[in-house]
CSV table of C-alpha atoms in Angstrom, one decimal:
chain,number,residue,atom,x,y,z
A,1,UNK,CA,-268.8,-133.1,56.7
A,2,UNK,CA,-270.5,-135.6,59.4
A,3,UNK,CA,-274.0,-134.1,58.7
A,4,UNK,CA,-276.7,-131.9,58.8
A,5,UNK,CA,-278.2,-129.7,61.7
A,6,UNK,CA,-280.6,-127.4,61.1
A,7,UNK,CA,-279.8,-127.5,57.4
A,8,UNK,CA,-276.7,-126.4,57.8
A,9,UNK,CA,-273.4,-128.6,57.7
A,10,UNK,CA,-271.9,-130.3,60.8
A,11,UNK,CA,-268.1,-130.5,59.5
A,12,UNK,CA,-265.5,-132.0,61.5
A,13,UNK,CA,-261.2,-131.5,60.6
A,14,UNK,CA,-259.0,-133.5,61.5
A,15,UNK,CA,-257.6,-131.2,63.9
A,16,UNK,CA,-260.5,-132.3,66.5
A,17,UNK,CA,-259.7,-135.8,65.8
A,18,UNK,CA,-256.0,-135.0,66.9
A,19,UNK,CA,-257.3,-132.9,69.9
A,20,UNK,CA,-259.6,-136.6,71.6
A,21,UNK,CA,-256.2,-138.1,71.3
A,22,UNK,CA,-254.1,-135.5,72.9
A,23,UNK,CA,-256.8,-135.0,75.8
A,24,UNK,CA,-257.8,-138.7,76.5
A,25,UNK,CA,-253.7,-138.9,77.1
A,26,UNK,CA,-254.0,-136.2,79.4
A,27,UNK,CA,-257.0,-137.5,81.2
A,28,UNK,CA,-254.6,-141.3,80.9
A,29,UNK,CA,-252.0,-140.4,82.5
A,30,UNK,CA,-253.4,-137.3,84.7
A,31,UNK,CA,-254.5,-140.9,87.2
A,32,UNK,CA,-250.9,-141.9,88.0
A,33,UNK,CA,-250.7,-144.2,85.1
A,34,UNK,CA,-251.9,-145.4,81.5
A,35,UNK,CA,-253.8,-148.0,81.1
A,36,UNK,CA,-256.8,-149.6,78.6
A,37,UNK,CA,-259.4,-148.3,81.1
A,38,UNK,CA,-257.5,-145.0,82.0
A,39,UNK,CA,-257.3,-144.1,77.7
A,40,UNK,CA,-260.5,-145.4,77.5
A,41,UNK,CA,-262.5,-142.9,80.3
A,42,UNK,CA,-259.4,-140.7,79.5
A,43,UNK,CA,-261.4,-141.8,76.0
A,44,UNK,CA,-264.4,-141.0,77.3
A,45,UNK,CA,-264.0,-137.3,79.2
A,46,UNK,CA,-262.6,-136.0,75.8
A,47,UNK,CA,-265.2,-136.9,73.4
A,48,UNK,CA,-267.6,-135.8,76.6
A,49,UNK,CA,-265.8,-132.5,75.8
A,50,UNK,CA,-265.6,-132.4,72.7
A,51,UNK,CA,-269.8,-133.3,72.3
A,52,UNK,CA,-269.9,-130.4,75.1
A,53,UNK,CA,-268.2,-127.9,72.2
A,54,UNK,CA,-270.9,-129.1,70.0
A,55,UNK,CA,-273.3,-128.5,71.4
A,56,UNK,CA,-272.5,-124.7,71.4
A,57,UNK,CA,-272.1,-124.2,68.6
A,58,UNK,CA,-275.2,-125.2,67.5
A,59,UNK,CA,-276.8,-123.3,69.9
A,60,UNK,CA,-275.5,-121.1,67.8
A,61,UNK,CA,-276.6,-121.8,64.9
A,62,UNK,CA,-280.1,-122.6,66.8
A,63,UNK,CA,-280.6,-118.4,67.8
A,64,UNK,CA,-279.4,-117.4,64.2
A,65,UNK,CA,-282.0,-119.5,63.0
A,66,UNK,CA,-284.4,-118.2,65.0
A,67,UNK,CA,-283.8,-114.6,63.9
A,68,UNK,CA,-284.4,-116.1,60.1
A,69,UNK,CA,-281.1,-116.6,59.9
A,70,UNK,CA,-280.1,-119.3,57.4
A,71,UNK,CA,-276.3,-121.4,58.9
A,72,UNK,CA,-273.9,-122.7,56.8
A,73,UNK,CA,-272.1,-124.8,58.8
A,74,UNK,CA,-271.3,-125.9,62.4
A,75,UNK,CA,-267.8,-126.7,62.5
A,76,UNK,CA,-265.6,-128.6,65.0
A,77,UNK,CA,-261.3,-127.7,64.4
A,78,UNK,CA,-258.7,-128.5,66.5
A,79,UNK,CA,-258.8,-125.2,69.2
A,80,UNK,CA,-262.6,-125.7,70.0
A,81,UNK,CA,-265.2,-124.5,67.1
A,82,UNK,CA,-267.3,-122.4,65.3
A,83,UNK,CA,-270.5,-121.1,63.2
A,84,UNK,CA,-271.3,-119.8,59.7
A,85,UNK,CA,-274.9,-118.2,59.5
A,86,UNK,CA,-275.6,-115.3,57.0
A,87,UNK,CA,-275.2,-112.3,58.6
A,88,UNK,CA,-275.9,-109.6,56.8
A,89,UNK,CA,-278.2,-107.0,58.0
A,90,UNK,CA,-276.9,-107.1,62.0
A,91,UNK,CA,-278.1,-105.5,64.7
A,92,UNK,CA,-277.0,-105.9,68.2
A,93,UNK,CA,-279.8,-107.6,69.4
A,94,UNK,CA,-279.4,-110.9,66.5
A,95,UNK,CA,-275.4,-109.7,66.8
A,96,UNK,CA,-275.8,-110.1,71.3
A,97,UNK,CA,-278.0,-113.0,71.5
A,98,UNK,CA,-276.8,-115.8,69.0
A,99,UNK,CA,-273.3,-115.2,70.7
A,100,UNK,CA,-275.1,-115.4,74.0
A,101,UNK,CA,-276.4,-118.7,73.2
A,102,UNK,CA,-273.5,-120.9,73.2
A,103,UNK,CA,-272.4,-120.8,76.6
A,104,UNK,CA,-276.4,-120.2,77.6
A,105,UNK,CA,-276.1,-123.9,76.5
A,106,UNK,CA,-273.3,-125.4,78.1
A,107,UNK,CA,-274.7,-123.4,81.2
A,108,UNK,CA,-278.4,-126.0,80.8
A,109,UNK,CA,-275.9,-129.1,80.0
A,110,UNK,CA,-274.1,-128.7,83.6
A,111,UNK,CA,-276.9,-128.2,84.9
A,112,UNK,CA,-278.8,-130.8,83.7
A,113,UNK,CA,-275.3,-133.3,84.5
A,114,UNK,CA,-275.2,-131.7,88.3
A,115,UNK,CA,-279.2,-132.8,88.8
A,116,UNK,CA,-278.1,-136.3,87.6
A,117,UNK,CA,-275.6,-136.8,89.9
A,118,UNK,CA,-278.2,-135.0,92.4
A,119,UNK,CA,-280.5,-137.7,91.5
A,120,UNK,CA,-279.2,-140.7,90.4
A,121,UNK,CA,-275.9,-141.0,92.6
A,122,UNK,CA,-274.3,-142.3,89.6
A,123,UNK,CA,-270.8,-143.7,90.9
A,124,UNK,CA,-268.5,-145.3,89.0
A,125,UNK,CA,-267.0,-144.6,85.5
A,126,UNK,CA,-270.8,-143.4,84.8
A,127,UNK,CA,-270.7,-140.5,88.1
A,128,UNK,CA,-266.6,-139.8,87.0
A,129,UNK,CA,-267.6,-138.7,83.1
A,130,UNK,CA,-271.7,-137.1,84.3
A,131,UNK,CA,-269.4,-134.7,86.9
A,132,UNK,CA,-266.8,-134.3,84.5
A,133,UNK,CA,-269.5,-132.3,81.8
A,134,UNK,CA,-270.5,-130.4,84.6
A,135,UNK,CA,-267.3,-129.3,85.1
A,136,UNK,CA,-266.3,-128.5,81.4
A,137,UNK,CA,-269.6,-126.9,80.6
A,138,UNK,CA,-269.2,-124.4,83.4
A,139,UNK,CA,-265.7,-123.8,82.8
A,140,UNK,CA,-266.4,-123.6,79.4
A,141,UNK,CA,-270.0,-121.3,79.9
A,142,UNK,CA,-267.5,-118.5,81.4
A,143,UNK,CA,-264.4,-118.6,79.5
A,144,UNK,CA,-266.7,-117.9,76.8
A,145,UNK,CA,-267.7,-115.3,78.3
A,146,UNK,CA,-264.7,-113.3,79.2
A,147,UNK,CA,-265.7,-110.0,78.5
A,148,UNK,CA,-263.4,-110.1,75.1
A,149,UNK,CA,-262.5,-110.9,71.5
A,150,UNK,CA,-262.9,-114.0,69.8
A,151,UNK,CA,-264.8,-115.1,72.9
A,152,UNK,CA,-268.2,-115.3,72.8
A,153,UNK,CA,-268.7,-112.8,75.9
A,154,UNK,CA,-266.8,-110.4,73.5
A,155,UNK,CA,-269.3,-110.5,70.9
A,156,UNK,CA,-272.0,-109.6,73.6
A,157,UNK,CA,-270.1,-106.7,74.8
A,158,UNK,CA,-269.6,-105.8,71.3
A,159,UNK,CA,-273.2,-105.4,71.1
A,160,UNK,CA,-274.0,-103.7,74.4
A,161,UNK,CA,-271.9,-101.0,73.4
A,162,UNK,CA,-272.7,-100.6,69.9
A,163,UNK,CA,-276.8,-100.0,70.9
A,164,UNK,CA,-275.4,-97.6,73.0
A,165,UNK,CA,-272.9,-96.3,70.9
A,166,UNK,CA,-274.7,-96.8,67.6
A,167,UNK,CA,-271.0,-97.7,66.3
A,168,UNK,CA,-270.9,-101.8,65.9
A,169,UNK,CA,-267.0,-100.4,65.2
A,170,UNK,CA,-267.0,-98.8,67.9
A,171,UNK,CA,-267.7,-101.9,69.6
A,172,UNK,CA,-265.8,-104.1,67.8
A,173,UNK,CA,-262.8,-102.1,68.8
A,174,UNK,CA,-263.7,-101.5,72.9
A,175,UNK,CA,-264.3,-105.6,73.0
A,176,UNK,CA,-261.4,-106.2,70.9
A,177,UNK,CA,-259.5,-104.4,74.0
A,178,UNK,CA,-261.6,-106.6,75.8
A,179,UNK,CA,-259.9,-110.0,74.9
A,180,UNK,CA,-256.4,-108.4,74.3
A,181,UNK,CA,-256.9,-108.2,78.5
A,182,UNK,CA,-257.2,-111.4,78.6
A,183,UNK,CA,-255.1,-112.7,76.8
A,184,UNK,CA,-252.0,-111.1,78.9
A,185,UNK,CA,-254.9,-112.1,81.7
A,186,UNK,CA,-254.5,-115.7,81.0
A,187,UNK,CA,-250.3,-115.4,80.7
A,188,UNK,CA,-250.1,-113.5,84.2
A,189,UNK,CA,-252.5,-115.9,85.7
A,190,UNK,CA,-251.4,-118.9,84.8
A,191,UNK,CA,-247.2,-117.2,86.2
A,192,UNK,CA,-248.3,-115.1,89.3
A,193,UNK,CA,-251.3,-117.1,90.8
A,194,UNK,CA,-248.8,-119.6,92.4
A,195,UNK,CA,-245.9,-117.6,93.1
A,196,UNK,CA,-248.8,-115.7,95.3
A,197,UNK,CA,-249.7,-118.1,96.6
A,198,UNK,CA,-246.1,-119.6,98.1
A,199,UNK,CA,-246.1,-122.0,95.3
A,200,UNK,CA,-244.5,-122.2,91.3
A,201,UNK,CA,-245.7,-122.2,88.2
A,202,UNK,CA,-245.9,-125.7,86.1
A,203,UNK,CA,-245.0,-125.9,82.7
A,204,UNK,CA,-247.6,-127.7,81.7
A,205,UNK,CA,-249.9,-124.3,83.2
A,206,UNK,CA,-247.6,-121.8,81.5
A,207,UNK,CA,-246.9,-124.1,77.8
A,208,UNK,CA,-250.9,-124.0,78.3
A,209,UNK,CA,-251.9,-120.0,78.7
A,210,UNK,CA,-248.8,-119.7,76.1
A,211,UNK,CA,-251.4,-121.1,73.7
A,212,UNK,CA,-254.2,-120.0,74.5
A,213,UNK,CA,-252.3,-116.0,74.6
A,214,UNK,CA,-251.3,-117.3,71.0
A,215,UNK,CA,-254.6,-117.6,70.1
A,216,UNK,CA,-256.5,-114.6,71.8
A,217,UNK,CA,-253.7,-112.2,71.8
A,218,UNK,CA,-254.0,-112.3,66.6
A,219,UNK,CA,-257.4,-112.8,66.9
A,220,UNK,CA,-257.9,-109.3,69.1
A,221,UNK,CA,-255.8,-107.5,67.2
A,222,UNK,CA,-256.4,-108.8,64.3
A,223,UNK,CA,-260.3,-107.3,65.3
A,224,UNK,CA,-258.9,-104.3,66.5
A,225,UNK,CA,-256.5,-103.7,63.4
A,226,UNK,CA,-259.6,-103.5,61.5
A,227,UNK,CA,-262.4,-102.1,63.3
A,228,UNK,CA,-259.9,-98.8,64.0
A,229,UNK,CA,-260.1,-98.7,60.3
A,230,UNK,CA,-263.4,-98.2,59.9
A,231,UNK,CA,-264.2,-96.6,62.9
A,232,UNK,CA,-262.1,-93.8,61.2
A,233,UNK,CA,-265.1,-93.9,57.8
A,234,UNK,CA,-267.8,-94.0,59.4
A,235,UNK,CA,-268.2,-89.9,59.8
A,236,UNK,CA,-267.1,-89.6,55.9
A,237,UNK,CA,-270.3,-88.8,54.3
A,238,UNK,CA,-270.8,-88.6,50.5
A,239,UNK,CA,-270.9,-84.1,50.7
A,240,UNK,CA,-267.8,-84.2,51.9
A,241,UNK,CA,-266.4,-85.3,49.4
A,242,UNK,CA,-268.1,-84.4,46.4
A,243,UNK,CA,-266.4,-81.4,44.4
A,244,UNK,CA,-269.1,-79.3,43.7
A,245,UNK,CA,-271.0,-79.0,40.6
A,246,UNK,CA,-273.3,-77.6,38.1
A,247,UNK,CA,-276.5,-79.4,36.8
A,248,UNK,CA,-277.5,-77.7,33.4
A,249,UNK,CA,-279.4,-79.2,29.6
A,250,UNK,CA,-278.0,-80.5,27.7
A,251,UNK,CA,-278.8,-77.8,25.3
A,252,UNK,CA,-276.2,-75.9,26.4
A,253,UNK,CA,-272.8,-74.4,24.2
A,254,UNK,CA,-270.2,-75.0,25.8
A,255,UNK,CA,-270.1,-70.7,26.7
A,256,UNK,CA,-273.1,-71.1,28.2
A,257,UNK,CA,-271.5,-74.2,30.7
A,258,UNK,CA,-268.6,-72.6,31.0
A,259,UNK,CA,-270.6,-69.4,32.5
A,260,UNK,CA,-273.1,-71.3,34.9
A,261,UNK,CA,-270.1,-72.8,36.2
A,262,UNK,CA,-267.9,-69.8,37.1
A,263,UNK,CA,-271.3,-67.9,38.5
A,264,UNK,CA,-271.8,-71.2,40.5
A,265,UNK,CA,-267.7,-71.0,41.6
A,266,UNK,CA,-267.2,-74.5,40.7
A,267,UNK,CA,-265.2,-77.0,38.2
A,268,UNK,CA,-268.0,-79.3,37.3
A,269,UNK,CA,-271.1,-79.4,35.6
A,270,UNK,CA,-273.7,-82.2,35.3
A,271,UNK,CA,-275.1,-82.1,32.1
A,272,UNK,CA,-278.8,-82.7,32.3
A,273,UNK,CA,-280.9,-85.3,29.5
A,274,UNK,CA,-284.1,-84.3,28.3
A,275,UNK,CA,-285.5,-86.2,31.6
A,276,UNK,CA,-283.6,-83.3,33.3
A,277,UNK,CA,-281.2,-87.0,35.3
A,278,UNK,CA,-278.0,-86.7,35.2
A,279,UNK,CA,-276.5,-88.0,31.9
A,280,UNK,CA,-273.1,-86.9,31.6
A,281,UNK,CA,-270.4,-84.2,33.3
A,282,UNK,CA,-268.4,-82.0,32.2
A,283,UNK,CA,-265.0,-81.4,34.0
A,284,UNK,CA,-264.2,-77.4,32.7
A,285,UNK,CA,-261.0,-78.3,32.5
A,286,UNK,CA,-261.9,-79.8,29.2
A,287,UNK,CA,-262.9,-76.7,28.1
A,288,UNK,CA,-259.4,-76.2,26.9
A,289,UNK,CA,-260.0,-78.6,24.1
A,290,UNK,CA,-262.7,-76.2,22.8
A,291,UNK,CA,-261.6,-73.1,21.3
A,292,UNK,CA,-262.7,-69.7,23.5
A,293,UNK,CA,-263.7,-68.7,19.2
A,294,UNK,CA,-266.0,-71.9,19.6
A,295,UNK,CA,-266.7,-72.3,22.5
A,296,UNK,CA,-270.3,-70.4,22.1
A,297,UNK,CA,-271.3,-72.6,18.8
A,298,UNK,CA,-270.1,-75.7,20.0
A,299,UNK,CA,-272.6,-78.0,21.8
A,300,UNK,CA,-272.4,-79.0,25.1
A,301,UNK,CA,-273.4,-82.6,24.8
A,302,UNK,CA,-270.5,-83.1,22.3
A,303,UNK,CA,-267.5,-82.5,24.5
A,304,UNK,CA,-269.6,-84.4,27.1
A,305,UNK,CA,-268.0,-87.5,28.9
A,306,UNK,CA,-271.3,-89.9,29.5
A,307,UNK,CA,-272.6,-91.1,33.1
A,308,UNK,CA,-274.4,-94.4,33.5
A,309,UNK,CA,-277.9,-93.5,34.5
A,310,UNK,CA,-278.4,-94.1,38.0
A,311,UNK,CA,-275.2,-93.8,39.4
A,312,UNK,CA,-276.5,-90.9,41.9
A,313,UNK,CA,-276.0,-91.0,45.8
A,314,UNK,CA,-278.0,-88.3,48.1
A,315,UNK,CA,-275.0,-86.0,50.1
A,316,UNK,CA,-275.8,-87.3,53.6
A,317,UNK,CA,-275.1,-90.3,52.3
A,318,UNK,CA,-272.4,-92.5,54.9
A,319,UNK,CA,-269.6,-94.7,54.5
A,320,UNK,CA,-272.7,-98.0,54.6
A,321,UNK,CA,-274.2,-96.9,51.8
A,322,UNK,CA,-270.7,-95.4,49.8
A,323,UNK,CA,-268.5,-98.9,50.2
A,324,UNK,CA,-271.1,-100.7,49.1
A,325,UNK,CA,-272.0,-98.6,46.4
A,326,UNK,CA,-269.3,-98.3,45.1
A,327,UNK,CA,-268.6,-102.2,44.9
A,328,UNK,CA,-271.9,-102.1,42.4
A,329,UNK,CA,-270.3,-99.4,39.8
A,330,UNK,CA,-267.1,-99.8,39.6
A,331,UNK,CA,-265.5,-99.9,36.5
A,332,UNK,CA,-268.7,-98.5,35.1
A,333,UNK,CA,-268.3,-95.1,36.5
A,334,UNK,CA,-265.8,-92.9,38.4
A,335,UNK,CA,-268.1,-90.5,39.9
A,336,UNK,CA,-271.1,-90.3,41.1
A,337,UNK,CA,-274.2,-87.5,41.6
A,338,UNK,CA,-274.3,-86.1,44.2
């Protein structure tokens, strides 16, 4: 950790320092000579790029805070960065605006750098760095706005589909496929672009494309697999999973409970307490434990399996309600009363 921004920890992983060193060498060697001067300029350009990424992530944090979300950390990594913030009760608006804030910041930085060059006519090393900042931030904005996960544009697309369909997971599936398309397109472009213009793909561009593909494809595929699974559960309701039951008072005998279940054509009996709230259950197969002759005189209460108070769920509850309820009651009960 190197500091705090908006109450969030700012963390620079060791991989970021490796990337700065690699970029500094790349920029220096691109000039045709590797000297102290070119390495120094390369280091400035690398730091400018990392600084732009940091501003990008801080913009995400600012947007999240504007919606009242607590921001946990801003992290710079070998391949870029990410911002962690409170994501409970997300909405398409919060998700989309927070995602779009990063590229928007890059466009603001690019505009400021371009305006600086236009107004000052800055030359020399300073001009080189400022021009590079403008160019790099435009590229960062454009790349991050590509409509596929894990780019910010993918989250924007996810939010749009989410708002239209009402299903976040449907939005994620669409955006994840977008991420896969982008991953393939990067590789195809690195090879087909030079060939179509009469040239040959450079080894460097192909390696970069493969590295980008190796980042984008797994991230998109992971999101696709998760949300495809979650999408299949979206239409599941408590009513669709419940086992038919009839409610009877605890004062009933086993015989009366079985008669009520037979009349209702169900296989479960919900036993109501003195306050008419569900207090237990009696699966009718348990009646085998009571001899037929003893059933009229055996209290239902004596063979009832207790059900914890509050383990009830509305019949119309969907998976987004049932799953949190399952977590809450895990190990406390094996049934809910619907």
